[in-house]
GROMACS .gro file of C-alpha atoms in nm:
model
  416
    1MET     CA    1  -3.146   1.456  -0.951
    2ASP     CA    2  -2.865   1.445  -1.107
    3PHE     CA    3  -2.495   1.279  -1.026
    4ARG     CA    4  -2.305   1.661  -1.072
    5GLY     CA    5  -2.153   1.573  -0.693
    6PHE     CA    6  -1.939   1.243  -0.873
    7HIS     CA    7  -1.646   1.504  -1.010
    8ASP     CA    8  -1.604   1.726  -0.728
    9LEU     CA    9  -1.571   1.409  -0.484
   10ASP     CA   10  -1.355   1.263  -0.702
   11GLU     CA   11  -1.122   1.572  -0.776
   12ARG     CA   12  -1.086   1.562  -0.412
   13PHE     CA   13  -1.027   1.177  -0.296
   14SER     CA   14  -0.774   1.224  -0.593
   15ARG     CA   15  -0.591   1.551  -0.373
   16GLN     CA   16  -0.615   1.385  -0.011
   17TRP     CA   17  -0.463   1.100  -0.103
   18SER     CA   18  -0.302   1.156  -0.376
   19PRO     CA   19   0.090   1.032  -0.218
   20PHE     CA   20  -0.047   0.761  -0.128
   21LEU     CA   21  -0.284   0.635  -0.424
   22ASP     CA   22   0.055   0.668  -0.635
   23GLY     CA   23   0.312   0.458  -0.410
   24PHE     CA   24   0.103   0.187  -0.331
   25PRO     CA   25  -0.133   0.053  -0.611
   26PHE     CA   26  -0.277  -0.260  -0.462
   27ALA     CA   27  -0.271  -0.140  -0.112
   28ALA     CA   28  -0.461   0.127  -0.289
   29MET     CA   29  -0.693  -0.108  -0.436
   30ALA     CA   30  -0.696  -0.235  -0.018
   31LEU     CA   31  -0.822   0.077   0.154
   32GLU     CA   32  -0.960   0.334  -0.155
   33ALA     CA   33  -1.330   0.193  -0.047
   34GLU     CA   34  -1.381   0.325   0.314
   35LEU     CA   35  -1.113   0.630   0.187
   36ARG     CA   36  -1.414   0.796   0.014
   37ASN     CA   37  -1.623   0.734   0.227
   38ILE     CA   38  -1.384   0.962   0.393
   39SER     CA   39  -1.329   1.179   0.127
   40ALA     CA   40  -1.743   1.231   0.105
   41GLY     CA   41  -1.764   1.294   0.488
   42ASP     CA   42  -1.908   0.977   0.636
   43ILE     CA   43  -1.602   0.914   0.892
   44GLU     CA   44  -1.847   0.693   1.145
   45VAL     CA   45  -1.879   0.420   0.850
   46ALA     CA   46  -1.567   0.376   0.704
   47LEU     CA   47  -1.437   0.328   1.092
   48ARG     CA   48  -1.755   0.112   1.168
   49ASN     CA   49  -1.654  -0.064   0.816
   50VAL     CA   50  -1.263  -0.072   0.901
   51SER     CA   51  -1.368  -0.230   1.293
   52ARG     CA   52  -1.522  -0.516   1.106
   53LEU     CA   53  -1.122  -0.639   0.923
   54THR     CA   54  -0.884  -0.607   1.211
   55ARG     CA   55  -0.855  -1.002   1.319
   56HIS     CA   56  -0.663  -1.201   1.171
   57TYR     CA   57  -0.714  -1.576   1.155
   58PRO     CA   58  -0.383  -1.736   1.100
   59VAL     CA   59  -0.590  -2.075   0.964
   60VAL     CA   60  -0.751  -1.976   0.707
   61ASP     CA   61  -0.514  -1.828   0.556
   62TRP     CA   62  -0.322  -2.165   0.599
   63ALA     CA   63  -0.603  -2.372   0.457
   64LEU     CA   64  -0.675  -2.124   0.143
   65THR     CA   65  -0.280  -2.231   0.085
   66ALA     CA   66  -0.359  -2.575   0.086
   67VAL     CA   67  -0.643  -2.580  -0.141
   68PHE     CA   68  -0.475  -2.304  -0.375
   69LEU     CA   69  -0.242  -2.550  -0.427
   70THR     CA   70  -0.417  -2.887  -0.496
   71THR     CA   71  -0.762  -2.761  -0.577
   72SER     CA   72  -0.743  -2.906  -0.959
   73ARG     CA   73  -0.797  -2.755  -1.260
   74ALA     CA   74  -1.152  -2.717  -1.386
   75GLU     CA   75  -1.184  -2.778  -1.791
   76ARG     CA   76  -1.553  -2.695  -1.829
   77PRO     CA   77  -1.547  -2.328  -1.905
   78GLN     CA   78  -1.691  -2.161  -1.514
   79LEU     CA   79  -1.943  -1.830  -1.469
   80TYR     CA   80  -1.863  -1.599  -1.120
   81VAL     CA   81  -2.179  -1.446  -0.936
   82ASN     CA   82  -2.152  -1.307  -0.634
   83LEU     CA   83  -2.547  -1.061  -0.664
   84PRO     CA   84  -2.630  -1.134  -0.251
   85GLY     CA   85  -3.035  -1.017  -0.241
   86PHE     CA   86  -3.107  -1.093  -0.624
   87HIS     CA   87  -3.169  -1.457  -0.590
   88ASP     CA   88  -3.420  -1.464  -0.880
   89VAL     CA   89  -3.203  -1.249  -1.142
   90ALA     CA   90  -2.894  -1.528  -1.021
   91ARG     CA   91  -3.072  -1.831  -1.110
   92SER     CA   92  -3.211  -1.652  -1.399
   93LEU     CA   93  -2.821  -1.589  -1.540
   94LYS     CA   94  -2.700  -1.911  -1.412
   95GLU     CA   95  -2.926  -2.092  -1.601
   96SER     CA   96  -2.978  -1.903  -1.947
   97LEU     CA   97  -2.561  -1.941  -1.928
   98SER     CA   98  -2.514  -2.307  -1.872
   99ASP     CA   99  -2.685  -2.414  -2.137
  100ASN     CA  100  -2.449  -2.619  -2.383
  101PRO     CA  101  -2.178  -2.560  -2.428
  102GLY     CA  102  -2.170  -2.314  -2.190
  103LEU     CA  103  -2.125  -2.174  -1.868
  104ALA     CA  104  -2.052  -2.427  -1.549
  105CYS     CA  105  -2.114  -2.195  -1.218
  106PHE     CA  106  -1.866  -2.182  -1.045
  107SER     CA  107  -2.016  -2.018  -0.716
  108ASP     CA  108  -2.238  -2.322  -0.657
  109ARG     CA  109  -1.913  -2.556  -0.628
  110ARG     CA  110  -1.745  -2.668  -0.323
  111ILE     CA  111  -1.423  -2.633  -0.271
  112ALA     CA  112  -1.259  -2.828   0.065
  113ARG     CA  113  -1.573  -2.760   0.224
  114PHE     CA  114  -1.522  -2.388   0.159
  115ARG     CA  115  -1.786  -2.217  -0.089
  116ALA     CA  116  -1.585  -2.209  -0.431
  117ASN     CA  117  -1.670  -1.774  -0.406
  118LYS     CA  118  -1.583  -1.731  -0.085
  119VAL     CA  119  -1.237  -1.890  -0.158
  120LEU     CA  120  -1.188  -1.617  -0.413
  121HIS     CA  121  -1.325  -1.373  -0.141
  122LYS     CA  122  -1.016  -1.476   0.133
  123LEU     CA  123  -0.719  -1.526  -0.080
  124CYS     CA  124  -0.762  -1.111  -0.233
  125THR     CA  125  -0.740  -1.096   0.136
  126ALA     CA  126  -0.492  -1.323   0.322
  127GLY     CA  127  -0.210  -1.197   0.545
  128GLN     CA  128  -0.181  -1.090   0.841
  129ALA     CA  129  -0.073  -0.724   0.628
  130TYR     CA  130  -0.452  -0.656   0.535
  131PRO     CA  131  -0.560  -0.687   0.944
  132LYS     CA  132  -0.255  -0.493   1.104
  133VAL     CA  133  -0.325  -0.167   0.860
  134MET     CA  134  -0.711  -0.208   0.971
  135ARG     CA  135  -0.602  -0.232   1.347
  136GLN     CA  136  -0.337   0.099   1.320
  137ILE     CA  137  -0.624   0.280   1.109
  138ALA     CA  138  -0.891   0.243   1.383
  139ALA     CA  139  -0.608   0.382   1.653
  140VAL     CA  140  -0.455   0.673   1.517
  141GLY     CA  141  -0.691   0.717   1.218
  142ALA     CA  142  -0.666   0.739   0.821
  143ALA     CA  143  -0.452   0.970   0.768
  144LYS     CA  144  -0.197   0.927   0.981
  145ALA     CA  145  -0.192   0.527   0.922
  146VAL     CA  146  -0.176   0.564   0.511
  147THR     CA  147   0.129   0.774   0.563
  148ASP     CA  148   0.251   0.498   0.793
  149ARG     CA  149   0.541   0.396   0.429
  150ASP     CA  150   0.629   0.088   0.562
  151LEU     CA  151   0.295   0.011   0.658
  152MET     CA  152   0.189   0.089   0.340
  153ALA     CA  153   0.436  -0.124   0.190
  154GLN     CA  154   0.343  -0.412   0.368
  155LEU     CA  155   0.000  -0.430   0.308
  156ASP     CA  156   0.084  -0.324  -0.091
  157GLN     CA  157   0.353  -0.666  -0.118
  158SER     CA  158   0.072  -0.897   0.112
  159PHE     CA  159  -0.170  -0.762  -0.119
  160SER     CA  160   0.030  -0.847  -0.496
  161ARG     CA  161   0.158  -1.148  -0.359
  162ASN     CA  162  -0.255  -1.248  -0.324
  163TYR     CA  163  -0.316  -1.073  -0.685
  164ASP     CA  164  -0.052  -1.319  -0.814
  165ARG     CA  165  -0.222  -1.624  -0.646
  166LEU     CA  166  -0.581  -1.506  -0.751
  167LYS     CA  167  -0.490  -1.448  -1.080
  168GLN     CA  168  -0.363  -1.787  -1.152
  169PHE     CA  169  -0.645  -1.953  -0.978
  170ILE     CA  170  -0.955  -1.798  -1.201
  171ILE     CA  171  -0.677  -1.945  -1.494
  172SER     CA  172  -0.715  -2.282  -1.349
  173GLN     CA  173  -1.043  -2.221  -1.238
  174ASN     CA  174  -1.118  -2.169  -1.555
  175ILE     CA  175  -1.343  -1.841  -1.436
  176ARG     CA  176  -1.424  -1.693  -1.824
  177ALA     CA  177  -1.700  -1.421  -1.638
  178PHE     CA  178  -1.796  -1.271  -1.365
  179VAL     CA  179  -2.102  -1.078  -1.232
  180ALA     CA  180  -2.132  -0.876  -0.907
  181ALA     CA  181  -2.250  -0.607  -0.723
  182GLY     CA  182  -2.033  -0.442  -0.687
  183ASP     CA  183  -1.656  -0.324  -0.805
  184MET     CA  184  -1.545  -0.111  -0.456
  185LYS     CA  185  -1.463  -0.322  -0.155
  186PRO     CA  186  -1.096  -0.460  -0.135
  187HIS     CA  187  -1.190  -0.820  -0.269
  188GLU     CA  188  -1.393  -0.737  -0.628
  189ARG     CA  189  -1.111  -0.485  -0.687
  190LEU     CA  190  -0.879  -0.725  -0.716
  191ILE     CA  191  -1.106  -0.969  -0.906
  192CYS     CA  192  -1.214  -0.751  -1.122
  193HIS     CA  193  -0.805  -0.613  -1.217
  194ALA     CA  194  -0.671  -0.944  -1.234
  195ALA     CA  195  -1.070  -1.047  -1.456
  196GLN     CA  196  -0.959  -0.763  -1.671
  197GLU     CA  197  -0.594  -0.869  -1.746
  198LEU     CA  198  -0.723  -1.163  -1.842
  199GLY     CA  199  -0.911  -1.015  -2.054
  200ARG     CA  200  -1.264  -1.192  -1.931
  201PRO     CA  201  -1.558  -0.966  -1.851
  202TYR     CA  202  -1.621  -0.874  -1.546
  203LEU     CA  203  -2.013  -0.707  -1.502
  204VAL     CA  204  -2.224  -0.542  -1.233
  205LEU     CA  205  -2.598  -0.557  -1.117
  206ALA     CA  206  -2.617  -0.222  -0.925
  207HIS     CA  207  -2.580  -0.298  -0.550
  208GLY     CA  208  -2.935  -0.089  -0.522
  209TYR     CA  209  -3.115   0.211  -0.677
  210VAL     CA  210  -2.829   0.411  -0.674
  211SER     CA  211  -2.867   0.703  -0.491
  212ASP     CA  212  -2.549   0.907  -0.344
  213PRO     CA  213  -2.532   1.230  -0.578
  214GLY     CA  214  -2.134   1.160  -0.553
  215LEU     CA  215  -2.204   0.822  -0.736
  216VAL     CA  216  -2.013   0.681  -0.379
  217SER     CA  217  -1.965   0.277  -0.410
  218VAL     CA  218  -2.060   0.282  -0.808
  219ALA     CA  219  -1.774   0.505  -0.922
  220PRO     CA  220  -1.521   0.576  -1.087
  221ILE     CA  221  -1.697   0.217  -1.313
  222ARG     CA  222  -1.404  -0.034  -1.247
  223ALA     CA  223  -1.598  -0.288  -1.413
  224ASP     CA  224  -1.679  -0.362  -1.783
  225ALA     CA  225  -2.037  -0.271  -1.742
  226LEU     CA  226  -2.291  -0.130  -1.534
  227VAL     CA  227  -2.666  -0.257  -1.516
  228LEU     CA  228  -2.908  -0.028  -1.320
  229TRP     CA  229  -3.181  -0.053  -1.197
  230THR     CA  230  -3.406   0.184  -1.417
  231GLU     CA  231  -3.331   0.352  -1.766
  232GLN     CA  232  -3.383   0.669  -1.547
  233GLN     CA  233  -3.065   0.620  -1.343
  234ARG     CA  234  -2.869   0.481  -1.674
  235SER     CA  235  -2.935   0.846  -1.843
  236LEU     CA  236  -2.792   1.039  -1.528
  237ILE     CA  237  -2.484   0.843  -1.509
  238ALA     CA  238  -2.471   0.864  -1.877
  239ASP     CA  239  -2.470   1.260  -1.881
  240VAL     CA  240  -2.209   1.242  -1.617
  241LEU     CA  241  -1.983   0.930  -1.735
  242PRO     CA  242  -2.071   1.046  -2.108
  243GLU     CA  243  -1.706   0.820  -2.191
  244ARG     CA  244  -1.884   0.518  -2.036
  245ILE     CA  245  -2.197   0.507  -2.190
  246GLU     CA  246  -2.142   0.148  -2.422
  247ASP     CA  247  -2.105   0.040  -2.046
  248LEU     CA  248  -2.375   0.137  -1.872
  249MET     CA  249  -2.736  -0.071  -1.904
  250SER     CA  250  -3.072  -0.087  -1.781
  251PHE     CA  251  -3.248  -0.378  -1.853
  252GLY     CA  252  -3.505  -0.366  -1.624
  253PHE     CA  253  -3.601  -0.336  -1.212
  254PRO     CA  254  -3.368  -0.622  -1.060
  255ALA     CA  255  -3.761  -0.688  -0.898
  256ARG     CA  256  -3.559  -0.802  -0.540
  257VAL     CA  257  -3.924  -0.727  -0.379
  258LYS     CA  258  -4.217  -0.915  -0.474
  259VAL     CA  259  -4.579  -0.849  -0.316
  260PRO     CA  260  -4.782  -1.014  -0.536
  261VAL     CA  261  -5.087  -0.978  -0.251
  262ARG     CA  262  -5.126  -0.697  -0.055
  263GLN     CA  263  -5.317  -0.673   0.280
  264PRO     CA  264  -5.255  -0.335   0.361
  265GLY     CA  265  -5.342  -0.222   0.768
  266ASP     CA  266  -5.300   0.030   1.010
  267ARG     CA  267  -4.904  -0.006   0.978
  268VAL     CA  268  -4.651   0.295   0.803
  269VAL     CA  269  -4.378   0.212   0.705
  270PHE     CA  270  -4.090   0.446   0.761
  271ALA     CA  271  -3.814   0.270   0.597
  272TRP     CA  272  -3.467   0.509   0.670
  273GLU     CA  273  -3.154   0.629   0.540
  274PRO     CA  274  -2.841   0.563   0.809
  275LEU     CA  275  -2.938   0.807   1.052
  276GLY     CA  276  -2.535   0.739   1.192
  277ARG     CA  277  -2.419   0.872   0.842
  278MET     CA  278  -2.296   1.187   0.812
  279GLY     CA  279  -2.456   1.365   1.142
  280LYS     CA  280  -2.825   1.295   1.015
  281ARG     CA  281  -2.978   1.154   1.369
  282ASP     CA  282  -3.025   1.560   1.494
  283THR     CA  283  -3.156   1.616   1.193
  284HIS     CA  284  -3.394   1.410   1.115
  285ALA     CA  285  -3.484   1.344   1.494
  286LYS     CA  286  -3.732   1.691   1.547
  287CYS     CA  287  -3.912   1.547   1.163
  288LEU     CA  288  -3.905   1.189   1.304
  289ALA     CA  289  -4.196   1.327   1.591
  290ALA     CA  290  -4.361   1.473   1.448
  291LEU     CA  291  -4.428   1.202   1.222
  292SER     CA  292  -4.532   0.977   1.388
  293GLY     CA  293  -4.749   1.201   1.584
  294ILE     CA  294  -4.924   1.209   1.309
  295CYS     CA  295  -4.953   0.870   1.235
  296ARG     CA  296  -5.097   0.813   1.510
  297ALA     CA  297  -5.371   1.099   1.563
  298ALA     CA  298  -5.445   0.943   1.235
  299GLY     CA  299  -5.524   0.613   1.458
  300LEU     CA  300  -5.234   0.404   1.301
  301GLU     CA  301  -4.954   0.227   1.362
  302PRO     CA  302  -4.576   0.437   1.275
  303VAL     CA  303  -4.347   0.176   1.259
  304PHE     CA  304  -3.972   0.261   1.204
  305ARG     CA  305  -3.749  -0.023   0.964
  306PRO     CA  306  -3.388   0.105   1.066
  307HIS     CA  307  -3.080   0.054   0.762
  308PRO     CA  308  -2.900  -0.239   0.868
  309LYS     CA  309  -2.597   0.038   0.995
  310ASP     CA  310  -2.848   0.156   1.235
  311ARG     CA  311  -3.022  -0.169   1.335
  312HIS     CA  312  -2.736  -0.297   1.636
  313ASP     CA  313  -2.669   0.098   1.719
  314ALA     CA  314  -2.869   0.095   2.025
  315GLU     CA  315  -2.839   0.480   2.111
  316ILE     CA  316  -3.013   0.498   1.785
  317ILE     CA  317  -3.294   0.233   1.849
  318ALA     CA  318  -3.339   0.367   2.164
  319ASP     CA  319  -3.430   0.705   2.044
  320ILE     CA  320  -3.611   0.583   1.792
  321GLU     CA  321  -3.879   0.398   2.041
  322ALA     CA  322  -3.849   0.771   2.221
  323THR     CA  323  -3.999   0.866   1.953
  324GLY     CA  324  -4.321   0.686   1.966
  325PHE     CA  325  -4.190   0.388   1.673
  326SER     CA  326  -4.238   0.076   1.699
  327LEU     CA  327  -3.969  -0.139   1.526
  328ASP     CA  328  -4.048  -0.315   1.168
  329HIS     CA  329  -3.917  -0.703   1.281
  330MET     CA  330  -4.045  -0.832   0.914
  331GLU     CA  331  -3.854  -0.910   0.700
  332LEU     CA  332  -3.900  -0.630   0.387
  333GLN     CA  333  -4.162  -0.811   0.152
  334GLU     CA  334  -4.385  -0.922   0.446
  335SER     CA  335  -4.315  -0.554   0.581
  336LEU     CA  336  -4.496  -0.432   0.268
  337ALA     CA  337  -4.766  -0.634   0.210
  338THR     CA  338  -4.950  -0.472   0.506
  339ALA     CA  339  -4.809  -0.113   0.483
  340ARG     CA  340  -5.071   0.128   0.461
  341CYS     CA  341  -4.814   0.336   0.260
  342VAL     CA  342  -4.389   0.350   0.307
  343VAL     CA  343  -4.204   0.709   0.434
  344SER     CA  344  -3.837   0.778   0.328
  345SER     CA  345  -3.592   1.072   0.301
  346ASN     CA  346  -3.346   0.921   0.144
  347SER     CA  347  -3.387   0.507   0.141
  348THR     CA  348  -3.345   0.264  -0.201
  349VAL     CA  349  -3.661   0.108  -0.021
  350LEU     CA  350  -3.926   0.325  -0.209
  351THR     CA  351  -3.844   0.214  -0.493
  352GLU     CA  352  -3.857  -0.079  -0.438
  353ALA     CA  353  -4.196   0.023  -0.249
  354ALA     CA  354  -4.308   0.177  -0.553
  355ALA     CA  355  -4.197  -0.068  -0.793
  356ALA     CA  356  -4.438  -0.394  -0.561
  357GLY     CA  357  -4.763  -0.142  -0.578
  358VAL     CA  358  -4.732  -0.016  -0.272
  359PRO     CA  359  -4.754   0.395  -0.208
  360ALA     CA  360  -4.484   0.563  -0.161
  361TYR     CA  361  -4.400   0.909   0.035
  362GLN     CA  362  -4.082   1.093   0.042
  363VAL     CA  363  -3.980   1.381   0.279
  364GLU     CA  364  -3.996   1.718   0.158
  365GLU     CA  365  -3.780   1.868   0.406
  366LEU     CA  366  -3.550   1.586   0.410
  367ALA     CA  367  -3.460   1.500   0.009
  368GLU     CA  368  -3.193   1.480  -0.108
  369PHE     CA  369  -3.231   1.274  -0.412
  370ARG     CA  370  -3.530   1.154  -0.622
  371PHE     CA  371  -3.641   0.861  -0.576
  372GLU     CA  372  -3.817   0.723  -0.842
  373GLY     CA  373  -4.191   0.632  -0.774
  374SER     CA  374  -4.278   0.840  -0.473
  375GLN     CA  375  -4.471   1.138  -0.429
  376LEU     CA  376  -4.268   1.428  -0.287
  377VAL     CA  377  -4.459   1.516   0.012
  378SER     CA  378  -4.425   1.796   0.306
  379ALA     CA  379  -4.431   1.622   0.692
  380THR     CA  380  -4.626   1.909   0.816
  381GLU     CA  381  -4.921   1.794   0.494
  382PHE     CA  382  -4.862   1.430   0.586
  383ARG     CA  383  -5.223   1.259   0.573
  384PRO     CA  384  -5.142   0.828   0.614
  385GLY     CA  385  -5.466   0.753   0.592
  386ASP     CA  386  -5.533   0.896   0.251
  387ALA     CA  387  -5.284   0.730   0.118
  388PRO     CA  388  -5.410   0.660  -0.259
  389VAL     CA  389  -5.374   0.259  -0.428
  390SER     CA  390  -5.035   0.336  -0.595
  391LEU     CA  391  -4.998   0.314  -1.029
  392ALA     CA  392  -4.696   0.304  -1.006
  393ALA     CA  393  -4.529  -0.011  -1.033
  394ASP     CA  394  -4.668  -0.026  -1.433
  395GLN     CA  395  -4.368   0.215  -1.450
  396PHE     CA  396  -4.124  -0.069  -1.370
  397LEU     CA  397  -4.018  -0.273  -1.591
  398PRO     CA  398  -3.949  -0.611  -1.431
  399PHE     CA  399  -3.537  -0.741  -1.494
  400ASP     CA  400  -3.477  -0.916  -1.831
  401ALA     CA  401  -3.225  -1.180  -1.781
  402GLU     CA  402  -3.235  -1.319  -2.088
  403ALA     CA  403  -3.127  -1.003  -2.226
  404PHE     CA  404  -2.898  -0.955  -1.954
  405ALA     CA  405  -2.684  -1.321  -2.030
  406VAL     CA  406  -2.689  -1.261  -2.420
  407GLU     CA  407  -2.497  -0.933  -2.316
  408ILE     CA  408  -2.254  -1.212  -2.057
  409ARG     CA  409  -2.250  -1.406  -2.345
  410ARG     CA  410  -2.166  -1.174  -2.616
  411ARG     CA  411  -1.869  -1.034  -2.413
  412THR     CA  412  -1.728  -1.390  -2.384
  413GLY     CA  413  -1.707  -1.502  -2.674
  414LEU     CA  414  -1.890  -1.761  -2.645
  415ASP     CA  415  -2.149  -1.685  -2.920
  416ASP     CA  416  -1.910  -1.743  -3.174
   0.00000   0.00000   0.00000
C-alpha cells in the first residue's frame, strides 16, 4: 500500500499538457482537475464532469457583479468553511474558533440572499468563457481544445479578471482563514492561490480516505496543510512528498458515519467504486455475479450501493439488478446499522464501515489498494454468514476538532 504512482502520473501530466500549462496559468487552474483525470486514464469521468459545466447563466453573473460592488466591508475577522459531509467537524471548528476575539463564520452568512460560500465560488467561474471552453472540450476533446490558443486566451483572461475580483472580495470580507475539503476544483484553485498571495492559510481536510495510487485530486498539494483521515495515511503520503511532511497532519478519523446501535439483519451491503471508471464495469461483473450467488445461497440478501458517480447511469444499474442485487436506497448510516457486513473492491466505505464497528471485507481479486480496518478475502472463499463482530473500530481515534482549531489559530496568528 503506497502512493508511488503519483510521481509517474505527475510527470506524464506535465509532458502531456506542458504547452498549455505554461502559456495559460489561469486557464490551467480552471481545467487542471479534468486534465489530470484524463492523464490518469479516467476519460469518461472527465467528460462527465465537463458536461455538467457547459451552461452559462448571465443573470447570475449580473447578480454577482452587483453583490461584489455593493457588499459592505466586514470588520470582524472571518472564517471560510466548506466541508460537505463533515457537518460535525465543521460545527465543532466554528465553535472553537468563534471565541472572542475569534473568527466569525463567513460561510454561515447570506449576501443578498445568496449563501456566502456560493458567492465566493461563483465569483471564480463567472463569465461565458468557462462554459464555452467546456462545450468545446465536450465536442472535440481536451487534447484538441487546449491547442486552440484564442479559446484558451479567452478563458485565461476571464479567470484572471475573476481572480482580481475574488482577491478584492476576500480582503473586503476580512476572510482570515480557509478550511475546505479540496484544493483541485477551479474555484478551490483560485481561492487557494488568492489566500496564499494574501498570506491567509488555506487548509484541506481530505474529502475521503485517500485510495488513488496516483493521488488524483489530492496532490500536488496546493494547500498550506493537508489533514488526512488516519496516521497511516499521513505517513504513507509523507514518504512520497517528504518536502511537505510538516504540512501533513492527522487529528483522528473524521467519523462521517456513526452507528451507535447496530441491528444487523440479512443484508450484505456491497458498497462499490465507480464501475464506469476505466472500464471496470466488465471486469467486475463476473465477480459481482459470483458474490451475489454466494449471498443468496447463504439465505442473505445482496444489496448493491452504487457509487454516486454511477447512481444515474441506467445501463450500469440495469446490469447490477440483472446480476441478482437489490439496490440500497438507505442513508449510509442506516444502511450500515442494519448490514450483516460490508463488501467492496476499492471504496472509502470499507474504512468508514470498519470505523463504525461493521465487519468490512475487501475482495482480494479486485483490490488495488488496502483499506484500513477491512479484511482481505477471496471471492471464492467469502462466507458472509460467518461474519464476526468487528473489532476494527478501536483503531480509529475520533477526530479532535479542538486540536485542528489550535493549528488554524497558530497559522492565522490569532493566538499572538
